[in-house]
XYZ file of N, CA, C and O in Angstrom:
432
model
N 72.948 4.447 -73.610
C 72.240 3.980 -74.104
C 72.219 5.557 -75.751
O 71.986 6.278 -76.193
N 72.560 4.322 -76.562
C 73.296 5.332 -77.809
C 72.992 5.317 -78.941
O 72.576 5.839 -79.802
N 71.412 4.108 -78.843
C 70.208 3.622 -79.705
C 69.074 4.033 -79.450
O 68.845 3.365 -78.218
N 68.027 4.934 -79.804
C 67.354 4.814 -79.617
C 66.363 4.127 -79.104
O 65.275 3.617 -78.544
N 66.539 3.037 -80.212
C 65.674 1.229 -79.802
C 66.129 0.636 -79.131
O 65.630 -0.471 -77.762
N 66.995 0.920 -77.950
C 67.810 0.042 -76.703
C 66.803 0.252 -75.470
O 65.933 1.418 -75.665
N 66.258 -0.113 -74.950
C 65.434 -0.214 -73.968
C 66.237 -0.049 -72.331
O 66.832 -1.571 -72.091
N 66.049 0.292 -71.758
C 66.624 0.697 -70.995
C 66.237 -0.307 -69.652
O 64.479 0.279 -69.268
N 66.521 -0.923 -69.067
C 66.348 -1.835 -68.105
C 65.820 -1.337 -66.577
O 66.980 -0.938 -66.164
N 64.566 -1.226 -66.393
C 64.629 -0.102 -64.829
C 64.326 -1.775 -63.468
O 63.401 -2.159 -63.888
N 65.005 -1.195 -62.184
C 64.431 -2.433 -61.891
C 64.776 -2.111 -60.494
O 65.318 -0.706 -60.232
N 64.107 -2.363 -59.697
C 63.522 -1.837 -57.836
C 64.632 -2.692 -57.220
O 64.562 -4.172 -57.527
N 64.953 -2.585 -55.876
C 65.641 -3.315 -54.683
C 64.614 -4.349 -54.747
O 65.089 -5.477 -54.205
N 62.981 -4.405 -54.792
C 62.513 -5.553 -54.541
C 62.736 -6.539 -55.069
O 61.685 -8.245 -55.179
N 62.929 -6.044 -56.851
C 62.577 -7.504 -58.404
C 63.684 -8.118 -58.207
O 65.003 -7.645 -58.315
N 63.699 -9.391 -59.066
C 64.833 -10.444 -58.887
C 65.409 -9.897 -60.694
O 66.500 -9.613 -60.628
N 64.597 -8.521 -60.966
C 65.959 -8.667 -62.490
C 65.568 -9.361 -63.232
O 65.253 -8.973 -64.770
N 64.884 -10.867 -63.281
C 63.979 -11.097 -64.361
C 62.830 -11.028 -65.437
O 62.620 -9.842 -64.443
N 62.705 -11.555 -66.377
C 61.323 -10.345 -66.962
C 60.910 -11.928 -68.353
O 61.410 -13.012 -68.040
N 59.304 -11.692 -67.801
C 58.869 -13.060 -68.393
C 57.842 -12.262 -69.409
O 57.283 -11.105 -69.645
N 57.955 -12.642 -70.526
C 56.576 -12.339 -71.607
C 56.028 -13.258 -71.178
O 56.025 -14.315 -71.304
N 54.520 -12.192 -71.321
C 52.954 -12.707 -70.645
C 52.478 -12.802 -72.150
O 52.498 -11.379 -72.097
N 51.629 -13.602 -72.275
C 51.126 -13.641 -73.575
C 49.594 -12.866 -73.818
O 49.530 -12.354 -72.120
N 49.140 -12.087 -74.307
C 47.791 -10.916 -74.306
C 46.795 -11.323 -73.446
O 46.549 -10.624 -72.625
N 46.556 -12.182 -72.869
C 45.773 -13.237 -72.344
C 45.532 -13.093 -70.791
O 44.688 -12.410 -69.829
N 46.818 -14.025 -71.253
C 46.954 -13.879 -69.694
C 47.553 -12.682 -68.982
O 47.165 -11.841 -68.327
N 48.031 -11.516 -70.088
C 48.419 -10.153 -69.270
C 46.908 -9.429 -68.711
O 46.801 -8.136 -67.972
N 45.956 -9.703 -70.057
C 45.097 -8.666 -69.901
C 43.832 -9.061 -68.815
O 42.793 -8.238 -67.910
N 44.324 -10.781 -67.936
C 43.135 -11.492 -67.206
C 44.320 -10.442 -65.797
O 43.060 -10.404 -64.932
N 45.039 -10.437 -65.837
C 46.197 -9.942 -64.312
C 45.657 -8.078 -64.395
O 45.258 -8.020 -63.204
N 46.131 -7.304 -65.280
C 45.777 -6.463 -65.655
C 43.814 -5.767 -65.047
O 43.719 -5.401 -64.417
N 43.159 -6.896 -65.977
C 41.865 -7.071 -64.959
C 41.674 -7.182 -63.386
O 41.158 -5.913 -63.039
N 41.458 -8.111 -63.077
C 42.051 -8.125 -61.494
C 42.298 -6.739 -61.012
O 41.578 -6.369 -59.816
N 43.571 -6.547 -61.488
C 44.900 -5.426 -60.601
C 43.766 -3.935 -60.714
O 43.259 -3.047 -59.991
N 43.011 -3.677 -61.854
C 42.755 -2.515 -62.273
C 41.141 -2.370 -61.003
O 40.967 -1.471 -60.671
N 40.077 -3.619 -60.765
C 39.306 -3.713 -60.407
C 39.498 -3.576 -58.530
O 38.617 -3.214 -57.908
N 40.240 -3.982 -58.152
C 41.522 -4.763 -57.198
C 41.512 -2.561 -57.193
O 40.821 -2.210 -55.533
N 42.083 -1.859 -57.903
C 42.435 -1.057 -57.676
C 40.945 0.688 -57.347
O 41.047 1.059 -56.679
N 39.882 0.000 -57.646
C 38.130 0.375 -57.855
C 38.366 0.724 -56.523
O 37.784 1.117 -55.492
N 38.332 -0.814 -56.129
C 37.667 -1.536 -54.937
C 38.467 -0.784 -53.230
O 38.379 0.168 -52.339
N 39.926 -0.002 -53.438
C 40.777 0.056 -52.839
C 40.510 1.985 -52.955
O 40.136 2.719 -51.829
N 40.026 2.624 -53.865
C 39.745 4.310 -54.236
C 38.180 4.024 -53.777
O 37.938 4.876 -52.950
N 37.424 3.064 -53.731
C 36.506 3.273 -52.690
C 36.412 3.358 -51.391
O 35.562 4.152 -50.576
N 37.671 2.470 -51.003
C 37.562 1.878 -49.614
C 38.284 3.662 -49.143
O 37.501 3.920 -48.216
N 38.906 4.506 -49.792
C 39.242 5.867 -49.919
C 38.150 6.912 -50.049
O 38.010 7.242 -48.310
N 37.426 6.767 -50.479
C 36.010 7.158 -50.504
C 35.319 6.969 -49.435
O 34.068 8.512 -48.802
N 34.981 6.332 -48.715
C 33.898 5.567 -47.335
C 34.885 6.520 -46.345
O 34.591 6.883 -45.208
N 35.703 6.527 -46.327
C 37.237 6.562 -45.235
C 36.567 7.932 -44.669
O 36.354 9.521 -44.050
N 36.926 9.053 -46.167
C 36.719 10.641 -46.332
C 35.210 10.713 -46.209
O 34.652 12.221 -45.344
N 34.167 10.051 -46.537
C 33.083 10.558 -45.779
C 32.137 9.516 -44.693
O 31.213 9.452 -44.269
N 33.534 9.284 -43.498
C 33.604 8.612 -42.548
C 32.398 7.981 -42.391
O 31.288 7.329 -40.742
N 32.018 6.286 -43.582
C 31.541 5.646 -42.873
C 31.627 4.940 -42.015
O 33.226 4.756 -41.277
N 31.102 4.241 -41.588
C 31.395 3.159 -40.262
C 32.625 2.195 -40.544
O 32.694 1.492 -41.529
N 33.002 2.209 -39.250
C 34.122 1.103 -39.021
C 34.194 -0.250 -39.680
O 34.943 -0.666 -40.651
N 33.004 -0.884 -39.595
C 32.617 -2.334 -40.154
C 32.523 -2.355 -40.964
O 32.802 -3.290 -42.092
N 31.838 -1.624 -41.947
C 31.293 -1.388 -43.225
C 33.327 -1.097 -43.944
O 33.412 -1.920 -44.722
N 33.633 -0.457 -43.686
C 34.819 -0.537 -44.221
C 35.830 -1.751 -44.147
O 36.825 -2.067 -45.000
N 35.918 -2.521 -42.856
C 36.580 -3.497 -42.819
C 35.602 -4.276 -43.716
O 37.250 -5.328 -43.947
N 35.070 -4.505 -43.609
C 34.629 -5.385 -44.636
C 34.926 -5.498 -46.784
O 35.769 -6.636 -47.293
N 34.969 -4.195 -46.027
C 35.689 -3.693 -48.029
C 36.938 -3.959 -47.722
O 37.394 -4.662 -49.196
N 37.717 -3.854 -47.105
C 39.655 -4.055 -46.731
C 39.351 -5.973 -46.951
O 40.501 -6.156 -47.600
N 38.178 -6.682 -46.983
C 38.245 -7.878 -46.248
C 38.910 -8.273 -47.353
O 38.937 -9.410 -48.411
N 37.299 -7.670 -48.820
C 37.221 -8.173 -50.111
C 38.817 -7.328 -50.526
O 38.883 -8.775 -51.736
N 39.246 -7.038 -50.405
C 39.888 -6.414 -51.468
C 40.875 -7.440 -51.248
O 41.919 -7.680 -51.216
N 41.239 -8.307 -49.444
C 42.536 -8.303 -49.315
C 42.016 -10.104 -49.992
O 43.364 -11.051 -50.385
N 41.139 -10.317 -50.028
C 40.424 -11.940 -50.714
C 40.414 -10.687 -52.555
O 41.654 -12.587 -52.780
N 40.917 -10.473 -52.586
C 40.913 -10.122 -54.309
C 42.582 -10.318 -54.656
O 43.128 -10.589 -55.671
N 43.122 -9.436 -53.703
C 44.916 -9.655 -53.795
C 45.104 -11.225 -53.805
O 46.553 -11.668 -54.551
N 44.462 -11.847 -52.595
C 45.106 -13.133 -52.611
C 44.357 -14.133 -53.976
O 45.648 -14.973 -54.018
N 43.506 -13.627 -54.531
C 43.080 -14.358 -55.473
C 43.737 -13.969 -56.699
O 44.965 -15.122 -57.796
N 44.429 -12.588 -57.100
C 45.389 -12.131 -58.338
C 46.536 -13.107 -57.109
O 47.307 -14.234 -59.034
N 46.743 -13.178 -56.840
C 48.432 -14.232 -56.348
C 48.514 -15.475 -56.300
O 49.033 -16.378 -57.000
N 47.303 -16.364 -56.405
C 47.450 -17.270 -56.715
C 47.012 -18.382 -58.416
O 47.903 -18.784 -59.363
N 45.947 -16.679 -59.252
C 46.285 -16.867 -60.278
C 47.655 -16.608 -61.194
O 48.419 -17.301 -62.060
N 48.439 -15.885 -60.127
C 49.880 -15.416 -60.462
C 50.321 -16.899 -60.363
O 52.070 -17.120 -61.323
N 50.805 -16.927 -59.367
C 51.092 -18.287 -58.217
C 51.397 -19.360 -59.696
O 52.334 -20.218 -60.524
N 50.345 -19.399 -60.133
C 49.708 -20.976 -61.266
C 50.449 -21.013 -62.015
O 50.890 -21.847 -63.044
N 49.870 -19.261 -62.985
C 51.129 -19.255 -64.162
C 52.030 -19.525 -63.850
O 52.331 -19.974 -65.385
N 52.788 -19.376 -62.724
C 55.006 -19.004 -63.162
C 55.020 -20.702 -62.548
O 56.355 -20.935 -63.581
N 54.227 -21.383 -61.957
C 54.160 -22.771 -62.042
C 54.118 -23.509 -63.262
O 54.934 -24.365 -63.326
N 53.205 -22.982 -63.635
C 53.060 -23.811 -65.424
C 54.293 -24.015 -66.084
O 54.935 -23.289 -66.910
N 54.559 -22.439 -65.887
C 55.577 -22.204 -67.417
C 56.438 -21.295 -66.261
O 57.915 -22.685 -66.743
N 57.187 -20.412 -65.921
C 58.560 -20.389 -65.399
C 59.189 -21.643 -65.078
O 60.899 -22.467 -65.504
N 58.407 -21.804 -64.027
C 59.230 -23.282 -63.674
C 59.158 -24.661 -64.455
O 60.437 -25.088 -64.148
N 57.854 -25.096 -64.791
C 57.928 -25.758 -65.528
C 59.616 -25.522 -66.835
O 59.980 -26.901 -67.317
N 59.304 -25.045 -67.736
C 60.627 -24.615 -68.483
C 61.796 -24.632 -67.658
O 62.630 -25.473 -68.437
N 62.098 -24.050 -66.603
C 62.988 -24.625 -66.137
C 63.717 -25.449 -65.664
O 64.769 -25.722 -66.181
N 62.443 -26.870 -65.450
C 63.237 -27.537 -64.384
C 62.970 -28.441 -66.102
O 63.989 -29.392 -65.864
N 62.652 -28.299 -67.247
C 62.702 -28.722 -68.100
C 63.932 -28.626 -68.324
O 64.893 -29.871 -69.747
N 65.004 -27.481 -68.960
C 65.845 -26.608 -69.102
C 67.440 -27.806 -68.033
O 68.281 -27.418 -68.459
N 66.974 -28.521 -67.541
C 67.353 -28.869 -65.755
C 67.939 -27.554 -64.953
O 69.038 -28.048 -63.951
N 66.766 -26.676 -65.103
C 67.944 -25.778 -63.694
C 66.641 -26.169 -62.567
O 65.749 -25.448 -62.004
N 67.011 -26.702 -61.863
C 66.496 -26.978 -61.105
C 66.393 -26.249 -59.565
O 65.933 -26.152 -58.174
N 67.437 -24.979 -60.161
C 67.747 -24.024 -58.411
C 66.846 -22.971 -58.295
O 65.786 -22.111 -57.520
N 64.982 -23.198 -59.652
C 64.242 -22.300 -59.574
C 63.263 -23.236 -58.484
O 62.196 -22.585 -57.810
N 63.351 -24.370 -58.030
C 62.789 -24.981 -57.356
C 62.876 -23.913 -55.555
O 62.443 -23.487 -54.915
N 64.357 -23.875 -55.766
C 64.861 -22.966 -54.453
C 64.157 -21.926 -54.418
O 63.229 -21.380 -53.346
N 64.174 -21.327 -54.918
C 63.839 -19.933 -55.833
C 62.072 -19.893 -55.785
O 61.745 -18.459 -54.452
N 61.778 -21.260 -56.302
C 60.279 -20.786 -55.053
C 59.569 -21.378 -54.210
O 58.811 -20.554 -53.518
N 60.284 -21.928 -53.343
C 59.923 -22.435 -51.969
C 60.469 -20.705 -51.087
O 59.980 -20.733 -50.466
N 61.505 -20.287 -51.797
C 61.878 -19.298 -51.173
C 60.585 -18.337 -51.468
O 59.792 -16.758 -50.326
N 60.069 -17.820 -52.646
C 58.918 -17.071 -52.851
C 57.878 -17.855 -52.095
O 56.784 -16.995 -51.469
N 57.053 -19.003 -51.719
C 55.974 -19.084 -51.475
C 56.427 -18.894 -49.534
O 55.683 -18.429 -48.631
N 57.553 -19.430 -49.335
C 57.901 -18.402 -47.783
C 57.299 -17.387 -47.304
O 56.776 -17.005 -46.564
N 58.058 -16.359 -48.192
C 58.451 -14.781 -48.236
C 55.905 -14.749 -48.680
O 55.400 -13.661 -47.810
N 55.678 -15.609 -49.086
C 53.846 -15.177 -50.072
C 53.212 -15.976 -47.948
O 52.482 -14.960 -47.796
N 53.507 -16.526 -47.095
C 53.147 -17.154 -46.873
C 53.132 -16.749 -45.454
O 52.571 -16.435 -44.270
N 54.168 -15.663 -45.501
C 54.709 -14.866 -43.843
C 52.752 -14.434 -43.415
O 52.233 -13.952 -44.021
């Protein structure tokens, strides 16, 4: 990293290493959803700390699961409308195989 303006790419084993520039509205919507989910998880944590009854916690965990599924649906739709569509237009049909693998992982 010789230049201060260089950005060090950090990837983890679970990431493809690819990058997507999201517009401000999409990013804000996704971040807001995640912050709400984070708040729900903290709420469950508090419920557990306060010895709340099991079924009450289970209902809240179910709501978190639903919120995560909703987040995935929005992200997947955005991915298909932008990344997948653009790759197909550019002649990169391999993106379809990548999408199939992704859907298989999501449907486990």
